[in-house]
Short mmCIF file of C-alpha atoms in Angstrom, two decimals:
data_model
loop_
_atom_site.label_atom_id
_atom_site.label_comp_id
_atom_site.label_asym_id
_atom_site.label_seq_id
_atom_site.Cartn_x
_atom_site.Cartn_y
_atom_site.Cartn_z
CA MET A 1 2.00 -27.49 34.20
CA ARG A 2 3.05 -25.32 37.08
CA GLY A 3 4.08 -21.70 36.58
CA GLY A 4 7.81 -22.42 36.79
CA ASP A 5 7.49 -25.27 34.29
CA ASN A 6 5.68 -22.96 31.89
CA GLU A 7 8.40 -20.35 32.21
CA LEU A 8 11.11 -22.98 31.67
CA GLU A 9 9.41 -24.35 28.56
CA THR A 10 9.09 -20.82 27.18
CA LEU A 11 12.77 -20.20 27.83
CA HIS A 12 13.63 -23.51 26.17
CA THR A 13 11.76 -22.44 23.03
CA ASP A 14 13.58 -19.10 22.96
CA ILE A 15 16.96 -20.78 23.40
CA GLU A 16 16.29 -23.31 20.65
CA CYS A 17 15.45 -20.46 18.27
CA LEU A 18 18.77 -18.83 19.14
CA GLU A 19 20.63 -22.12 18.68
CA VAL A 20 19.09 -22.68 15.25
CA CYS A 21 19.95 -19.15 14.15
CA ALA A 22 23.49 -19.47 15.49
CA ASP A 23 23.96 -22.60 13.37
CA LEU A 24 22.57 -20.86 10.28
CA ILE A 25 24.91 -17.89 10.76
CA ALA A 26 27.90 -20.13 11.47
CA SER A 27 27.38 -21.81 8.08
CA GLY A 28 28.58 -18.65 6.34
CA SER A 29 25.80 -18.96 3.74
CA HIS A 30 24.00 -15.68 3.02
CA ASN A 31 20.91 -17.69 2.01
CA LYS A 32 20.87 -19.37 5.43
CA ALA A 33 21.50 -15.96 6.98
CA ARG A 34 18.27 -14.77 5.35
CA THR A 35 16.42 -17.59 7.12
CA ALA A 36 18.13 -16.57 10.36
CA ILE A 37 16.86 -13.01 9.87
CA ILE A 38 13.28 -14.25 9.59
CA VAL A 39 13.55 -16.38 12.73
CA LEU A 40 15.41 -13.72 14.72
CA HIS A 41 12.86 -11.08 13.74
CA HIS A 42 10.14 -13.45 14.95
CA LEU A 43 11.96 -14.07 18.25
CA ALA A 44 12.66 -10.38 18.78
CA GLU A 45 8.99 -9.57 18.25
CA ILE A 46 7.96 -12.24 20.76
CA LEU A 47 10.39 -10.90 23.37
CA LEU A 48 9.21 -7.34 22.74
CA GLN A 49 5.56 -8.43 22.85
CA ARG A 50 6.03 -9.96 26.29
CA GLU A 51 7.46 -6.72 27.63
CA CYS A 52 4.70 -4.70 25.98
CA GLN A 53 2.02 -6.94 27.47
CA GLU A 54 3.53 -6.47 30.91
CA LEU A 55 3.60 -2.68 30.50
CA LEU A 56 0.07 -2.53 29.10
CA GLU A 57 -1.32 -4.87 31.74
CA ARG A 58 0.22 -2.74 34.48
CA ASP A 59 -1.39 0.34 32.91
CA ARG A 60 -4.74 -1.47 32.75
CA LEU A 61 -4.59 -2.43 36.42
CA TYR A 62 -3.54 1.05 37.51
CA ARG A 63 -6.56 2.60 35.76
CA TRP A 64 -8.49 2.25 39.03
CA VAL A 65 -6.24 4.79 40.73
CA MET A 66 -4.94 6.92 37.86
CA LYS A 67 -5.82 7.82 34.30
CA PRO A 68 -4.62 5.14 31.84
CA GLU A 69 -1.69 6.12 29.66
CA PHE A 70 -2.85 4.07 26.67
CA THR A 71 -6.20 4.15 24.90
CA ARG A 72 -7.86 1.06 23.49
CA SER A 73 -6.84 2.01 19.93
CA GLU A 74 -3.23 2.57 21.04
CA ARG A 75 -3.18 -0.86 22.65
CA ALA A 76 -4.50 -2.41 19.45
CA ARG A 77 -1.90 -0.55 17.37
CA ILE A 78 0.95 -1.73 19.59
CA ASP A 79 -0.34 -5.28 19.33
CA ARG A 80 -0.32 -5.08 15.51
CA SER A 81 2.79 -3.05 14.84
CA PHE A 82 6.37 -4.25 15.22
CA ALA A 83 7.69 -0.68 15.16
CA ASP A 84 5.30 0.42 17.91
CA LYS A 85 6.47 -2.46 20.09
CA VAL A 86 10.05 -1.30 19.56
CA PHE A 87 9.15 2.29 20.44
CA LEU A 88 7.25 1.30 23.59
CA VAL A 89 10.07 -0.86 24.96
CA ARG A 90 12.59 1.83 24.02
CA ASP A 91 10.63 4.53 25.83
CA LYS A 92 9.55 2.57 28.92
CA THR A 93 12.57 0.38 29.67
CA ALA A 94 16.35 0.51 29.44
CA HIS A 95 16.43 -2.62 27.30
CA LEU A 96 16.92 -1.01 23.88
CA SER A 97 19.55 1.49 22.78
CA GLN A 98 19.22 3.83 19.81
CA VAL A 99 21.37 1.43 17.79
CA ASP A 100 19.20 -1.54 18.84
CA GLU A 101 16.12 0.34 17.66
CA ALA A 102 17.73 1.12 14.30
CA VAL A 103 18.86 -2.49 13.76
CA LEU A 104 15.43 -3.87 14.66
CA LEU A 105 13.68 -1.51 12.23
CA ILE A 106 16.19 -2.29 9.47
CA GLY A 107 15.72 -5.99 10.15
CA HIS A 108 11.93 -5.58 10.02
CA SER A 109 12.15 -3.84 6.68
CA TYR A 110 14.65 -6.39 5.33
CA ARG A 111 12.50 -9.27 6.55
CA ASN A 112 9.47 -7.86 4.72
CA ALA A 113 11.42 -7.49 1.47
CA ILE A 114 13.44 -10.67 1.77
CA TYR A 115 11.48 -12.53 -0.91
CA HIS A 116 11.14 -9.53 -3.24
CA ARG A 117 14.59 -7.89 -3.30
CA ASP A 118 17.85 -9.48 -4.35
CA THR A 119 20.71 -9.25 -1.88
CA HIS A 120 23.00 -7.01 -3.90
CA ASN A 121 25.83 -7.60 -1.45
CA ALA A 122 25.51 -11.15 -0.15
CA GLN A 123 27.36 -10.32 3.07
CA THR A 124 24.70 -7.79 4.07
CA ALA A 125 22.40 -10.63 5.11
CA CYS A 126 25.13 -12.25 7.21
CA LEU A 127 25.97 -8.97 8.91
CA LEU A 128 22.35 -8.10 9.65
CA ALA A 129 21.72 -11.60 11.00
CA LYS A 130 24.64 -11.18 13.43
CA LEU A 131 23.39 -7.77 14.55
CA LEU A 132 19.89 -9.16 15.13
CA LEU A 133 21.37 -12.10 17.04
CA ARG A 134 23.22 -9.68 19.32
CA ILE A 135 20.04 -7.78 20.09
CA SER A 136 18.03 -10.97 20.67
CA LEU A 137 20.66 -12.15 23.15
CA ARG A 138 20.52 -8.82 24.99
CA LEU A 139 16.72 -8.92 25.11
CA LEU A 140 16.90 -12.47 26.46
CA ILE A 141 19.23 -11.33 29.25
CA ARG A 142 17.34 -8.16 30.13
CA SER A 143 13.83 -9.56 30.13
CA GLY A 144 12.23 -12.64 31.61
CA PRO A 145 11.78 -13.86 35.17
CA ASN A 146 14.61 -14.02 37.70
CA MET A 147 13.73 -17.15 39.58
CA SER A 148 14.99 -20.60 40.52
CA MET A 149 13.21 -23.92 40.47
CA GLY A 150 14.01 -27.51 41.33
CA GLY A 151 14.64 -29.65 38.26
CA ARG A 152 13.11 -33.09 38.07
CA ASN A 153 15.02 -36.08 36.72
CA SER A 154 13.49 -36.06 33.29
CA GLU A 155 14.81 -36.47 29.77
CA SER A 156 12.91 -33.32 28.83
CA LEU A 157 15.34 -31.31 30.99
CA HIS A 158 18.57 -32.74 29.58
CA TRP A 159 18.98 -29.65 27.40
CA VAL A 160 19.57 -27.60 30.57
CA GLU A 161 22.74 -29.56 31.37
CA LYS A 162 24.46 -28.06 28.32
CA TYR A 163 24.31 -24.65 30.01
CA LEU A 164 24.09 -25.65 33.69
CA PRO A 165 26.31 -28.75 33.98
CA SER A 166 26.59 -28.49 37.77
CA SER A 167 23.14 -27.23 38.70
CA LYS A 168 22.65 -29.95 41.38
CA GLY A 169 18.97 -30.13 40.53
CA ILE A 170 18.38 -26.35 40.84
CA ILE A 171 17.68 -24.36 37.71
CA ASP A 172 18.56 -20.68 38.10
CA PHE A 173 16.93 -18.81 35.19
CA GLY A 174 19.31 -15.86 35.33
CA GLU A 175 22.39 -18.09 35.31
CA LEU A 176 20.90 -20.21 32.53
CA ARG A 177 20.30 -17.18 30.31
CA ASN A 178 23.78 -15.82 31.04
CA ASN A 179 25.40 -19.11 30.09
CA VAL A 180 23.37 -19.31 26.87
CA VAL A 181 24.59 -15.85 25.89
CA ARG A 182 28.17 -16.79 26.78
CA VAL A 183 28.01 -19.79 24.43
CA ILE A 184 26.24 -18.13 21.48
CA ALA A 185 27.56 -14.54 21.63
CA PRO A 186 30.89 -15.25 19.84
CA LEU A 187 28.93 -16.04 16.67
CA ALA A 188 27.40 -12.54 16.81
CA LYS A 189 30.76 -10.81 16.79
CA VAL A 190 31.17 -8.26 13.98
CA SER A 191 34.15 -6.32 12.71
CA PHE A 192 33.44 -2.59 12.53
CA HIS A 193 35.64 -2.03 9.48
CA GLU A 194 34.13 -4.99 7.61
CA SER A 195 30.66 -3.82 8.60
CA ARG A 196 31.32 -0.33 7.27
CA THR A 197 32.60 -1.69 3.96
CA THR A 198 29.70 -4.15 3.66
CA LEU A 199 26.95 -1.60 4.29
CA ALA A 200 28.52 1.12 2.14
CA THR A 201 28.87 -1.38 -0.72
CA ASP A 202 25.24 -2.42 -0.28
CA ILE A 203 24.01 1.14 -0.86
CA THR A 204 26.44 1.76 -3.73
CA CYS A 205 25.46 -1.45 -5.55
CA ARG A 206 21.73 -0.91 -5.10
CA ALA A 207 22.01 2.67 -6.39
CA GLN A 208 23.99 1.51 -9.42
CA LYS A 209 21.52 -1.28 -10.12
CA LEU A 210 18.64 1.22 -10.08
CA THR A 211 20.36 3.42 -12.66
CA ASN A 212 21.26 0.43 -14.83
CA ASN A 213 17.66 -0.82 -14.73
CA LEU A 214 16.35 2.58 -15.77
CA VAL A 215 18.64 2.72 -18.78
CA THR A 216 17.62 -0.83 -19.73
CA PHE A 217 13.91 -0.15 -19.26
CA PHE A 218 13.51 3.41 -20.54
CA GLY A 219 16.56 3.83 -22.80
CA ASP A 220 19.26 6.51 -22.81
CA LYS A 221 16.69 9.33 -22.52
CA TRP A 222 15.05 7.95 -19.40
CA ARG A 223 15.58 11.16 -17.39
CA SER A 224 13.45 13.26 -19.74
CA TYR A 225 10.56 10.82 -19.37
CA LEU A 226 10.78 9.67 -15.78
CA ASP A 227 10.52 12.89 -13.74
CA ASP A 228 6.80 13.40 -14.39
CA LEU A 229 6.07 9.71 -13.85
CA LEU A 230 8.02 9.61 -10.57
CA LYS A 231 6.15 12.69 -9.39
CA ARG A 232 2.81 11.01 -10.04
CA VAL A 233 3.91 7.77 -8.35
CA GLU A 234 5.18 9.57 -5.26
CA PHE A 235 1.99 11.62 -5.03
CA GLU A 236 -0.21 8.51 -5.30
CA LEU A 237 1.76 6.56 -2.68
CA GLU A 238 2.37 9.36 -0.18
CA ASN A 239 -1.03 11.06 -0.50
CA GLU A 240 -3.23 8.02 -0.83
CA MET A 241 -6.38 9.52 0.69
CA GLU A 242 -6.21 12.64 -1.50
CA TYR A 243 -5.57 10.57 -4.61
CA ASP A 244 -8.47 8.24 -3.81
CA ASP A 245 -10.73 11.26 -3.42
CA ILE A 246 -9.60 12.64 -6.78
CA SER A 247 -10.01 9.37 -8.64
CA GLU A 248 -13.17 8.06 -6.97
CA PRO A 249 -15.81 9.47 -9.41
CA TYR A 250 -13.83 8.23 -12.41
CA ARG A 251 -13.23 4.80 -10.89
CA HIS A 252 -16.91 4.36 -10.10
CA MET A 253 -17.78 5.30 -13.66
CA THR A 254 -15.37 2.61 -14.85
CA TYR A 255 -16.94 0.04 -12.51
CA ARG A 256 -20.32 0.67 -14.18
CA ILE A 257 -19.03 -0.50 -17.57
CA HIS A 258 -19.52 -4.14 -16.56
CA THR A 259 -22.97 -3.66 -15.04
CA LYS A 260 -26.46 -3.24 -16.45
CA ASN A 261 -26.23 0.47 -15.64
CA GLN A 262 -23.48 1.24 -18.17
CA PRO A 263 -22.43 4.90 -18.50
CA THR A 264 -22.91 6.71 -21.76
CA ARG A 265 -19.81 7.73 -23.70
CA GLU A 266 -20.49 11.33 -22.75
CA GLU A 267 -20.72 10.48 -19.03
CA TYR A 268 -17.53 8.47 -19.16
CA ASP A 269 -15.54 11.11 -21.06
CA LYS A 270 -16.73 13.81 -18.66
CA ALA A 271 -15.65 11.78 -15.60
CA GLU A 272 -12.27 11.03 -17.18
CA SER A 273 -11.72 14.67 -18.11
CA LEU A 274 -12.62 15.84 -14.59
CA TYR A 275 -10.28 13.27 -13.06
CA LYS A 276 -7.36 14.35 -15.25
CA ALA A 277 -7.98 18.04 -14.50
CA ARG A 278 -8.15 17.48 -10.73
CA LEU A 279 -5.04 15.28 -10.82
CA LYS A 280 -3.12 17.86 -12.86
CA LYS A 281 -4.03 20.59 -10.40
CA ALA A 282 -2.87 18.47 -7.46
CA LEU A 283 0.36 17.50 -9.21
CA ASP A 284 1.13 21.10 -10.18
CA SER A 285 1.25 22.06 -6.50
CA PHE A 286 3.03 18.88 -5.36
CA ARG A 287 6.78 19.04 -4.72
CA PRO A 288 8.26 15.53 -4.94
CA ALA A 289 11.21 14.44 -2.85
CA TYR A 290 12.35 11.96 -5.50
CA THR A 291 13.45 13.16 -8.91
CA THR A 292 15.81 11.69 -11.47
CA SER A 293 18.58 13.85 -10.00
CA LYS A 294 17.90 12.32 -6.59
CA ILE A 295 18.02 8.83 -8.08
CA ILE A 296 21.36 9.48 -9.75
CA SER A 297 22.85 10.85 -6.51
CA LEU A 298 21.75 7.95 -4.29
CA HIS A 299 25.23 6.42 -4.41
CA MET A 300 26.49 9.45 -2.47
CA LEU A 301 24.58 8.19 0.58
CA ALA A 302 27.34 5.62 0.94
CA ASP A 303 29.72 8.46 1.83
CA SER A 304 27.97 8.96 5.18
CA LEU A 305 28.64 5.29 5.96
CA SER A 306 32.28 5.47 4.90
CA CYS A 307 32.79 8.40 7.28
CA ALA A 308 31.23 6.61 10.28
CA SER A 309 33.69 6.20 13.15
CA ASN A 310 31.79 3.70 15.31
CA LEU A 311 29.04 1.08 15.07
CA ARG A 312 26.39 3.43 16.41
CA SER A 313 26.95 6.13 13.78
CA LEU A 314 27.33 3.46 11.09
CA VAL A 315 24.02 1.75 11.84
CA LEU A 316 22.12 5.03 12.09
CA ALA A 317 23.63 6.28 8.81
CA TYR A 318 22.76 2.99 7.11
CA LYS A 319 19.18 3.16 8.40
CA ASN A 320 18.73 6.58 6.73
CA ALA A 321 20.47 5.50 3.52
CA ASP A 322 18.52 2.24 3.36
CA GLU A 323 15.17 4.01 3.82
CA ALA A 324 15.99 6.50 1.06
CA THR A 325 17.14 3.76 -1.30
CA GLN A 326 14.08 1.61 -0.56
CA LYS A 327 11.82 4.55 -1.39
CA ALA A 328 13.55 4.95 -4.74
CA GLU A 329 13.29 1.21 -5.40
CA LEU A 330 9.57 1.29 -4.60
CA TYR A 331 8.82 4.36 -6.75
CA ILE A 332 10.76 3.07 -9.74
CA SER A 333 9.17 -0.37 -9.49
CA ARG A 334 5.72 1.27 -9.46
CA ALA A 335 6.66 3.53 -12.39
CA GLN A 336 7.78 0.54 -14.44
CA ALA A 337 4.53 -1.27 -13.61
CA ILE A 338 2.54 1.72 -14.88
CA VAL A 339 4.48 1.76 -18.16
CA ASP A 340 4.02 -1.99 -18.58
CA ALA A 341 0.27 -1.60 -18.05
CA GLN A 342 0.13 1.23 -20.62
CA ILE A 343 1.99 -0.92 -23.17
CA ASP A 344 -0.36 -3.87 -22.57
CA LEU A 345 -3.37 -1.56 -22.98
CA ALA A 346 -2.01 -0.15 -26.23
CA ILE A 347 -1.43 -3.66 -27.58
CA ASP A 348 -4.96 -4.73 -26.64
CA ARG A 349 -6.42 -1.70 -28.38
CA ALA A 350 -4.32 -2.35 -31.47
CA LEU A 351 -5.66 -5.90 -31.53
CA GLY A 352 -9.21 -4.62 -31.15
CA LYS A 353 -9.77 -6.10 -27.72
#
């Protein structure tokens, strides 16, 4: 295929993704909105990747006359990381606003958790899908080639007529993209007041669900038990390299149990004792950000959303509140997994296993 045909086929694929997502959103189903989020995240990453490739290729070509801006490892990181693609396009083009960046990162996080976290407020998915659709439409308009090409009389080009009914055989890419946005954009319309209520309710409900789960799992005295456990979980997750260093000798001693070179009881007890002492020393100097008091006060994060006066401040406030709530959800989930493992171990020992 010729270059123009390639570009047109690529644009057709992008537009069909947008059409599918528009239909999913128009259904009003929050389950279909979840699917739209996955597809829109995928499309946004593709559009961002194209811009990043163009920027990186330009930097690679310019290396003959000036020092490259990006190292090989930075190029590889941008290629792997959705967030780094967002940051590069934000910094090097005028195609992303601060709000766009926040929505894309929220969408990325939500997409990753979409199969693991219940939608506490079903409308959150619908709202986020609309916000992602808006950004995808803007990226479609702002990026891509500005060119025209002669259309051939082919059934494969009938889809163009929907957006260029009087093209007279000439396909103008800019006009085509503009008309696509004009048709689909109404489905991405959001009410600020409804958005504020939806996102504030999302944080409030998730915070309440966390507290309810703790009472159910740990009982009425969960606060007296959970602080030390949360501290350990946060330390392990946020200081992974240090924790691995502390636990390595003990873990390797444990690995030997199932080999021909089994440790003696004395060797094992010594390694376990050293591990516990080193971990206690590290934990004594560690100041956690998440305590039971923090968990209980998470619902107050919704206040910053309720006070937002425009979409920009609302989205940025929600991004901060969502990140804090997700951290709490992660730490508590890990704490509950540790307790479950301890219970299973105690049962096995009681049964003589």
